[in-house]
mmCIF file of C-alpha atoms in Angstrom:
data_model
loop_
_atom_site.group_PDB
_atom_site.id
_atom_site.type_symbol
_atom_site.label_atom_id
_atom_site.label_comp_id
_atom_site.label_asym_id
_atom_site.label_seq_id
_atom_site.Cartn_x
_atom_site.Cartn_y
_atom_site.Cartn_z
ATOM 1 C CA MET A 139 23.008 -12.654 -0.320
ATOM 2 C CA GLN A 140 19.656 -14.083 0.779
ATOM 3 C CA THR A 141 17.260 -15.651 -1.725
ATOM 4 C CA GLY A 142 13.535 -16.335 -1.735
ATOM 5 C CA ARG A 143 10.471 -16.200 -3.995
ATOM 6 C CA ILE A 144 7.448 -13.996 -4.541
ATOM 7 C CA THR A 145 4.394 -15.702 -3.064
ATOM 8 C CA GLY A 146 1.989 -12.760 -3.092
ATOM 9 C CA LEU A 147 1.332 -9.670 -5.195
ATOM 10 C CA TRP A 148 -1.321 -7.167 -4.153
ATOM 11 C CA ILE A 149 -2.592 -3.898 -5.555
ATOM 12 C CA TYR A 150 -4.831 -1.458 -3.671
ATOM 13 C CA PRO A 151 -6.450 0.691 -6.360
ATOM 14 C CA VAL A 152 -8.190 2.982 -3.838
ATOM 15 C CA LYS A 153 -6.078 4.105 -0.904
ATOM 16 C CA GLY A 154 -7.473 2.495 2.259
ATOM 17 C CA CYS A 155 -9.912 0.144 0.506
ATOM 18 C CA ARG A 156 -9.598 -3.607 0.001
ATOM 19 C CA GLY A 157 -6.785 -4.887 -2.153
ATOM 20 C CA ILE A 158 -6.723 -7.259 -5.108
ATOM 21 C CA PRO A 159 -4.400 -10.300 -5.306
ATOM 22 C CA VAL A 160 -2.849 -10.593 -8.762
ATOM 23 C CA GLU A 161 -0.701 -13.203 -10.487
ATOM 24 C CA ALA A 162 1.400 -10.589 -12.278
ATOM 25 C CA ALA A 163 1.784 -6.818 -12.180
ATOM 26 C CA PRO A 164 3.753 -4.349 -14.313
ATOM 27 C CA VAL A 165 6.198 -2.190 -12.355
ATOM 28 C CA GLU A 166 5.724 1.502 -13.149
ATOM 29 C CA PRO A 167 7.634 4.502 -11.745
ATOM 30 C CA MET A 168 4.803 5.098 -9.219
ATOM 31 C CA GLY A 169 4.624 1.439 -8.195
ATOM 32 C CA LEU A 170 2.592 -1.518 -9.428
ATOM 33 C CA ALA A 171 0.074 -0.714 -12.162
ATOM 34 C CA HIS A 172 -3.240 0.604 -10.737
ATOM 35 C CA ASP A 173 -1.921 0.639 -7.157
ATOM 36 C CA ARG A 174 -3.249 3.571 -5.097
ATOM 37 C CA ARG A 175 -4.166 5.636 -8.121
ATOM 38 C CA TRP A 176 -7.530 6.593 -6.543
ATOM 39 C CA MET A 177 -8.233 8.093 -3.136
ATOM 40 C CA VAL A 178 -11.141 9.126 -0.918
ATOM 41 C CA VAL A 179 -10.893 12.727 0.305
ATOM 42 C CA ARG A 180 -12.786 15.211 2.453
ATOM 43 C CA PRO A 181 -14.689 17.994 0.635
ATOM 44 C CA GLY A 182 -11.616 20.219 1.055
ATOM 45 C CA GLY A 183 -9.346 17.620 -0.538
ATOM 46 C CA ARG A 184 -7.545 16.188 2.498
ATOM 47 C CA PHE A 185 -6.900 12.453 2.166
ATOM 48 C CA LEU A 186 -8.781 9.849 4.225
ATOM 49 C CA THR A 187 -7.603 6.367 5.208
ATOM 50 C CA GLN A 188 -8.545 3.569 7.579
ATOM 51 C CA ARG A 189 -6.864 5.549 10.349
ATOM 52 C CA GLU A 190 -9.956 7.763 10.423
ATOM 53 C CA LEU A 191 -12.452 5.623 8.492
ATOM 54 C CA PRO A 192 -11.976 1.904 9.196
ATOM 55 C CA ALA A 193 -15.137 1.242 7.146
ATOM 56 C CA LEU A 194 -12.969 1.743 4.023
ATOM 57 C CA ALA A 195 -11.810 -1.841 4.651
ATOM 58 C CA ARG A 196 -15.310 -3.011 3.701
ATOM 59 C CA ILE A 197 -15.121 -1.574 0.180
ATOM 60 C CA ASP A 198 -14.093 -4.099 -2.459
ATOM 61 C CA THR A 199 -12.339 -2.955 -5.614
ATOM 62 C CA ALA A 200 -11.761 -4.402 -9.060
ATOM 63 C CA ILE A 201 -10.033 -3.311 -12.242
ATOM 64 C CA GLU A 202 -11.910 -4.313 -15.399
ATOM 65 C CA ASP A 203 -10.474 -3.278 -18.762
ATOM 66 C CA GLY A 204 -8.546 -0.537 -17.001
ATOM 67 C CA GLN A 205 -11.654 0.832 -15.270
ATOM 68 C CA LEU A 206 -12.144 0.919 -11.514
ATOM 69 C CA VAL A 207 -15.179 -0.840 -10.049
ATOM 70 C CA LEU A 208 -16.285 -0.360 -6.424
ATOM 71 C CA VAL A 209 -18.418 -2.922 -4.612
ATOM 72 C CA LEU A 210 -20.588 -1.409 -1.863
ATOM 73 C CA ASP A 211 -22.810 -3.774 0.131
ATOM 74 C CA GLY A 212 -22.569 -6.311 -2.684
ATOM 75 C CA GLN A 213 -23.521 -3.850 -5.419
ATOM 76 C CA ARG A 214 -21.049 -3.186 -8.224
ATOM 77 C CA HIS A 215 -20.490 0.417 -9.318
ATOM 78 C CA PRO A 216 -18.225 1.246 -12.283
ATOM 79 C CA VAL A 217 -16.334 4.460 -11.572
ATOM 80 C CA LEU A 218 -16.500 7.106 -14.267
ATOM 81 C CA PRO A 219 -14.570 10.380 -14.304
ATOM 82 C CA ALA A 220 -16.311 13.712 -14.039
ATOM 83 C CA GLU A 221 -17.141 15.331 -17.373
ATOM 84 C CA GLY A 222 -14.479 17.479 -18.975
ATOM 85 C CA ASP A 223 -10.948 18.019 -17.700
ATOM 86 C CA LYS A 224 -11.845 19.041 -14.169
ATOM 87 C CA ARG A 225 -9.234 19.095 -11.422
ATOM 88 C CA MET A 226 -9.394 19.535 -7.663
ATOM 89 C CA GLY A 227 -6.547 20.104 -5.254
ATOM 90 C CA VAL A 228 -5.892 17.280 -2.785
ATOM 91 C CA THR A 229 -3.490 16.932 0.123
ATOM 92 C CA VAL A 230 -1.554 13.794 1.089
ATOM 93 C CA TRP A 231 0.682 14.139 4.167
ATOM 94 C CA GLY A 232 1.099 17.852 3.537
ATOM 95 C CA GLN A 233 1.800 17.547 -0.183
ATOM 96 C CA ARG A 234 -0.690 19.437 -2.363
ATOM 97 C CA LEU A 235 -1.297 18.190 -5.896
ATOM 98 C CA PRO A 236 -3.966 18.123 -8.604
ATOM 99 C CA ALA A 237 -6.356 15.183 -8.887
ATOM 100 C CA MET A 238 -9.222 14.253 -11.195
ATOM 101 C CA PRO A 239 -12.694 14.190 -9.605
ATOM 102 C CA GLN A 240 -14.794 11.147 -10.377
ATOM 103 C CA SER A 241 -18.542 11.165 -10.965
ATOM 104 C CA PRO A 242 -20.922 12.957 -8.571
ATOM 105 C CA GLU A 243 -22.925 9.725 -8.419
ATOM 106 C CA ILE A 244 -20.006 7.703 -7.016
ATOM 107 C CA ASP A 245 -19.360 10.525 -4.517
ATOM 108 C CA ARG A 246 -22.986 10.262 -3.384
ATOM 109 C CA LEU A 247 -22.822 6.476 -3.005
ATOM 110 C CA LEU A 248 -19.543 6.609 -1.086
ATOM 111 C CA SER A 249 -20.796 9.390 1.176
ATOM 112 C CA GLU A 250 -23.892 7.352 2.045
ATOM 113 C CA PHE A 251 -21.834 4.223 2.681
ATOM 114 C CA LEU A 252 -19.269 5.989 4.883
ATOM 115 C CA GLY A 253 -21.717 8.284 6.666
ATOM 116 C CA ARG A 254 -19.922 11.511 5.801
ATOM 117 C CA ALA A 255 -19.361 13.748 2.792
ATOM 118 C CA VAL A 256 -16.469 12.502 0.658
ATOM 119 C CA HIS A 257 -15.163 12.623 -2.897
ATOM 120 C CA LEU A 258 -13.344 9.994 -4.926
ATOM 121 C CA VAL A 259 -10.420 11.309 -6.971
ATOM 122 C CA ARG A 260 -7.884 9.836 -9.367
ATOM 123 C CA PHE A 261 -4.201 10.727 -9.587
ATOM 124 C CA ALA A 262 -3.808 13.280 -12.386
ATOM 125 C CA PRO A 263 -1.367 12.400 -15.197
ATOM 126 C CA GLU A 264 0.423 15.742 -14.812
ATOM 127 C CA ALA A 265 0.792 15.408 -11.027
ATOM 128 C CA LEU A 266 4.241 14.706 -9.594
ATOM 129 C CA ARG A 267 4.647 13.472 -6.037
ATOM 130 C CA PRO A 268 8.319 12.897 -5.163
ATOM 131 C CA CYS A 269 9.441 10.530 -2.434
ATOM 132 C CA ASP A 270 11.517 11.786 0.487
ATOM 133 C CA PRO A 271 14.717 13.026 -1.215
ATOM 134 C CA ALA A 272 16.776 12.487 1.929
ATOM 135 C CA ILE A 273 16.542 8.686 1.582
ATOM 136 C CA SER A 274 15.332 8.057 -1.989
ATOM 137 C CA PRO A 275 16.924 8.270 -5.442
ATOM 138 C CA PRO A 276 16.396 11.763 -6.915
ATOM 139 C CA ASP A 277 13.776 10.644 -9.471
ATOM 140 C CA ALA A 278 11.720 8.444 -7.099
ATOM 141 C CA ARG A 279 8.018 9.249 -7.009
ATOM 142 C CA THR A 280 4.768 7.724 -5.890
ATOM 143 C CA GLY A 281 1.019 7.995 -6.330
ATOM 144 C CA PHE A 282 -1.363 8.192 -3.378
ATOM 145 C CA ALA A 283 0.614 5.721 -1.214
ATOM 146 C CA ASP A 284 1.702 7.170 2.133
ATOM 147 C CA GLY A 285 5.251 7.901 1.031
ATOM 148 C CA PHE A 286 6.786 5.300 -1.271
ATOM 149 C CA PRO A 287 5.611 3.299 -4.294
ATOM 150 C CA LEU A 288 5.855 -0.284 -2.977
ATOM 151 C CA LEU A 289 5.797 -2.166 0.310
ATOM 152 C CA LEU A 290 7.615 -5.459 0.895
ATOM 153 C CA ALA A 291 6.744 -8.000 3.602
ATOM 154 C CA SER A 292 8.268 -11.380 4.440
ATOM 155 C CA THR A 293 6.316 -14.459 5.523
ATOM 156 C CA SER A 294 9.184 -15.450 7.833
ATOM 157 C CA SER A 295 9.062 -12.076 9.568
ATOM 158 C CA LEU A 296 5.313 -12.466 10.032
ATOM 159 C CA ALA A 297 5.842 -15.951 11.478
ATOM 160 C CA ARG A 298 8.398 -14.541 13.928
ATOM 161 C CA LEU A 299 5.980 -11.795 14.953
ATOM 162 C CA ASN A 300 3.201 -14.333 15.459
ATOM 163 C CA ASP A 301 5.542 -16.402 17.654
ATOM 164 C CA HIS A 302 6.015 -13.341 19.861
ATOM 165 C CA LEU A 303 2.254 -12.733 19.888
ATOM 166 C CA ALA A 304 1.651 -16.314 20.994
ATOM 167 C CA GLU A 305 4.185 -15.915 23.807
ATOM 168 C CA ALA A 306 2.246 -12.821 24.921
ATOM 169 C CA GLY A 307 -1.022 -14.772 24.877
ATOM 170 C CA ALA A 308 -2.340 -12.891 21.830
ATOM 171 C CA GLU A 309 -3.906 -14.196 18.629
ATOM 172 C CA PRO A 310 -1.811 -14.379 15.439
ATOM 173 C CA VAL A 311 -2.355 -11.715 12.803
ATOM 174 C CA PRO A 312 -2.700 -12.310 9.044
ATOM 175 C CA MET A 313 -0.512 -10.645 6.455
ATOM 176 C CA ALA A 314 -3.522 -8.630 5.253
ATOM 177 C CA ARG A 315 -3.221 -6.383 8.322
ATOM 178 C CA PHE A 316 -0.005 -4.928 6.853
ATOM 179 C CA ARG A 317 -1.340 -4.333 3.318
ATOM 180 C CA PRO A 318 1.882 -5.150 1.436
ATOM 181 C CA ASN A 319 2.345 -5.116 -2.331
ATOM 182 C CA LEU A 320 5.072 -7.724 -2.490
ATOM 183 C CA ILE A 321 5.107 -10.808 -0.227
ATOM 184 C CA VAL A 322 8.225 -12.981 -0.234
ATOM 185 C CA ASP A 323 8.900 -16.414 1.216
ATOM 186 C CA GLY A 324 12.148 -18.238 1.937
ATOM 187 C CA LEU A 325 14.094 -15.398 3.540
ATOM 188 C CA PRO A 326 15.181 -15.530 7.197
ATOM 189 C CA ALA A 327 13.027 -13.522 9.580
ATOM 190 C CA TRP A 328 13.891 -9.800 9.463
ATOM 191 C CA ALA A 329 16.504 -10.380 6.717
ATOM 192 C CA GLU A 330 15.050 -7.348 4.950
ATOM 193 C CA ASP A 331 16.491 -5.195 7.747
ATOM 194 C CA GLU A 332 20.066 -6.136 6.889
ATOM 195 C CA VAL A 333 20.688 -5.127 3.248
ATOM 196 C CA PRO A 334 19.685 -2.169 1.072
ATOM 197 C CA TRP A 335 19.047 -3.837 -2.306
ATOM 198 C CA LEU A 336 16.556 -6.346 -3.653
ATOM 199 C CA ARG A 337 16.099 -7.929 -7.062
ATOM 200 C CA ALA A 338 12.688 -9.421 -7.799
ATOM 201 C CA GLY A 339 12.425 -11.089 -11.181
ATOM 202 C CA THR A 340 14.383 -8.746 -13.451
ATOM 203 C CA THR A 341 13.664 -5.568 -11.477
ATOM 204 C CA VAL A 342 16.053 -3.961 -8.988
ATOM 205 C CA PHE A 343 14.651 -2.172 -5.944
ATOM 206 C CA ARG A 344 16.189 -0.011 -3.266
ATOM 207 C CA LEU A 345 14.970 -0.645 0.297
ATOM 208 C CA VAL A 346 14.658 2.947 1.440
ATOM 209 C CA SER A 347 12.812 2.865 4.759
ATOM 210 C CA PRO A 348 11.310 0.422 7.254
ATOM 211 C CA CYS A 349 7.564 0.911 7.488
ATOM 212 C CA GLU A 350 6.304 2.510 10.700
ATOM 213 C CA ARG A 351 3.033 0.838 11.607
ATOM 214 C CA CYS A 352 -0.161 2.490 12.805
ATOM 215 C CA ILE A 353 -3.676 1.687 14.007
ATOM 216 C CA VAL A 354 -4.557 0.166 10.614
ATOM 217 C CA THR A 355 -2.691 -3.001 11.677
ATOM 218 C CA THR A 356 -5.240 -3.446 14.490
ATOM 219 C CA THR A 357 -8.137 -3.331 12.002
ATOM 220 C CA ASP A 358 -9.847 -6.449 10.636
ATOM 221 C CA GLN A 359 -9.456 -6.069 6.876
ATOM 222 C CA ALA A 360 -12.750 -7.855 6.187
ATOM 223 C CA SER A 361 -15.071 -6.158 8.674
ATOM 224 C CA GLY A 362 -13.345 -2.831 9.390
ATOM 225 C CA GLU A 363 -13.520 -3.595 13.129
ATOM 226 C CA ARG A 364 -10.776 -2.397 15.490
ATOM 227 C CA LEU A 365 -9.509 -5.415 17.403
ATOM 228 C CA GLY A 366 -7.417 -4.047 20.253
ATOM 229 C CA GLU A 367 -3.765 -3.119 20.706
ATOM 230 C CA GLU A 368 -2.087 -5.953 18.832
ATOM 231 C CA PRO A 369 0.119 -6.290 16.903
ATOM 232 C CA LEU A 370 1.349 -2.776 17.732
ATOM 233 C CA ARG A 371 2.028 -3.507 21.398
ATOM 234 C CA THR A 372 4.205 -6.519 20.581
ATOM 235 C CA LEU A 373 5.968 -4.806 17.675
ATOM 236 C CA ARG A 374 6.975 -1.942 19.960
ATOM 237 C CA ARG A 375 8.646 -4.507 22.182
ATOM 238 C CA VAL A 376 10.300 -6.793 19.617
ATOM 239 C CA HIS A 377 10.741 -4.789 16.391
ATOM 240 C CA SER A 378 10.847 -1.012 16.679
ATOM 241 C CA ASP A 379 13.179 1.859 15.891
ATOM 242 C CA THR A 380 15.231 3.803 18.420
ATOM 243 C CA ALA A 381 12.273 6.107 19.086
ATOM 244 C CA GLY A 382 10.021 3.146 19.855
ATOM 245 C CA PHE A 383 7.922 3.265 16.672
ATOM 246 C CA PRO A 384 6.725 -0.249 15.675
ATOM 247 C CA LEU A 385 8.119 -1.490 12.367
ATOM 248 C CA PHE A 386 7.006 -4.162 9.916
ATOM 249 C CA GLY A 387 7.906 -4.392 6.226
ATOM 250 C CA TRP A 388 10.048 -2.160 4.045
ATOM 251 C CA ASN A 389 9.285 0.598 1.579
ATOM 252 C CA LEU A 390 10.793 0.039 -1.865
ATOM 253 C CA VAL A 391 11.715 2.254 -4.796
ATOM 254 C CA SER A 392 12.269 0.590 -8.177
ATOM 255 C CA ILE A 393 15.368 1.285 -10.240
ATOM 256 C CA LEU A 394 13.994 1.267 -13.772
ATOM 257 C CA GLY A 395 15.977 1.597 -16.946
ATOM 258 C CA ASP A 396 14.817 2.706 -20.385
ATOM 259 C CA GLU A 397 13.309 -0.674 -21.255
ATOM 260 C CA PRO A 398 9.519 -1.253 -21.222
ATOM 261 C CA ALA A 399 7.934 -1.661 -17.789
ATOM 262 C CA PRO A 400 9.042 -4.978 -16.277
ATOM 263 C CA CYS A 401 6.493 -7.321 -14.767
ATOM 264 C CA LEU A 402 6.569 -9.091 -11.410
ATOM 265 C CA ARG A 403 5.006 -12.536 -11.195
ATOM 266 C CA ILE A 404 4.128 -15.012 -8.489
ATOM 267 C CA GLY A 405 7.050 -17.444 -8.240
ATOM 268 C CA ASP A 406 9.703 -14.956 -9.379
ATOM 269 C CA PRO A 407 13.012 -15.326 -7.527
ATOM 270 C CA VAL A 408 13.981 -12.659 -5.011
ATOM 271 C CA VAL A 409 17.533 -11.771 -3.994
ATOM 272 C CA LEU A 410 18.494 -9.520 -1.090
ATOM 273 C CA ALA A 411 22.022 -8.194 -1.478
ATOM 274 C CA PRO A 412 24.375 -5.468 -0.180
ATOM 275 C CA GLY A 413 24.653 -3.984 -3.667
ATOM 276 C CA PRO A 414 22.448 -3.734 -6.788
ATOM 277 C CA GLN A 415 22.191 -7.074 -8.603
ATOM 278 C CA ARG A 416 21.260 -7.271 -12.267
#
């Protein structure tokens, strides 16, 4: 077993937009509370991320009394749902599901900010988006995240990557480039590759898949600027799968019982183990 501690917890209420550091977060079946429950979509409902719109990185988010607030060019805009029980179909990586449109006014503001027609939608309470059944427990599901409800990253693994970047004459990259939910310290570099189970606080998680990285990791998470080929070029060389896809971090699925939603907190102990630990 390998042990460490939680040193960072992040939620990203709107897929692709800036995240929020939190001291504690309830663990729900779809991930941390409020994480990726909203999403920006094309008029036809197809999802948009920083892959296509790096300017999403410039949009701040906040959760106030359960309500989403967007900050565009320093101006705060509470997000209200559309009137009635309206639904629109949206598509995330080929999965079609119902979502709740938000106000036409927030759509207008976002479209002006991003320079193209978009809508903001919220995950509908009746929607069900299962995780890949080939590698996940049968009841695993997620919200608008790419494929799984949580993402784990290790500070030691980042330090090892930055060592390789320095050897290549490249600048170090911050953890923000990888947009994790759960940041742990005290584990050996790449220890998360070796075992399938993790306990954080009182919650047990299954490590289901290493995270394939994309162009978002080359994007400055403050300015939305693309900064070149790193860290993807170095990851392909030092930490990739057999097909050459660069990897950093692990996707997690929580194993929840019938008790009320557990809560993760900064400072909680973390244990990586070959079997579930309770």
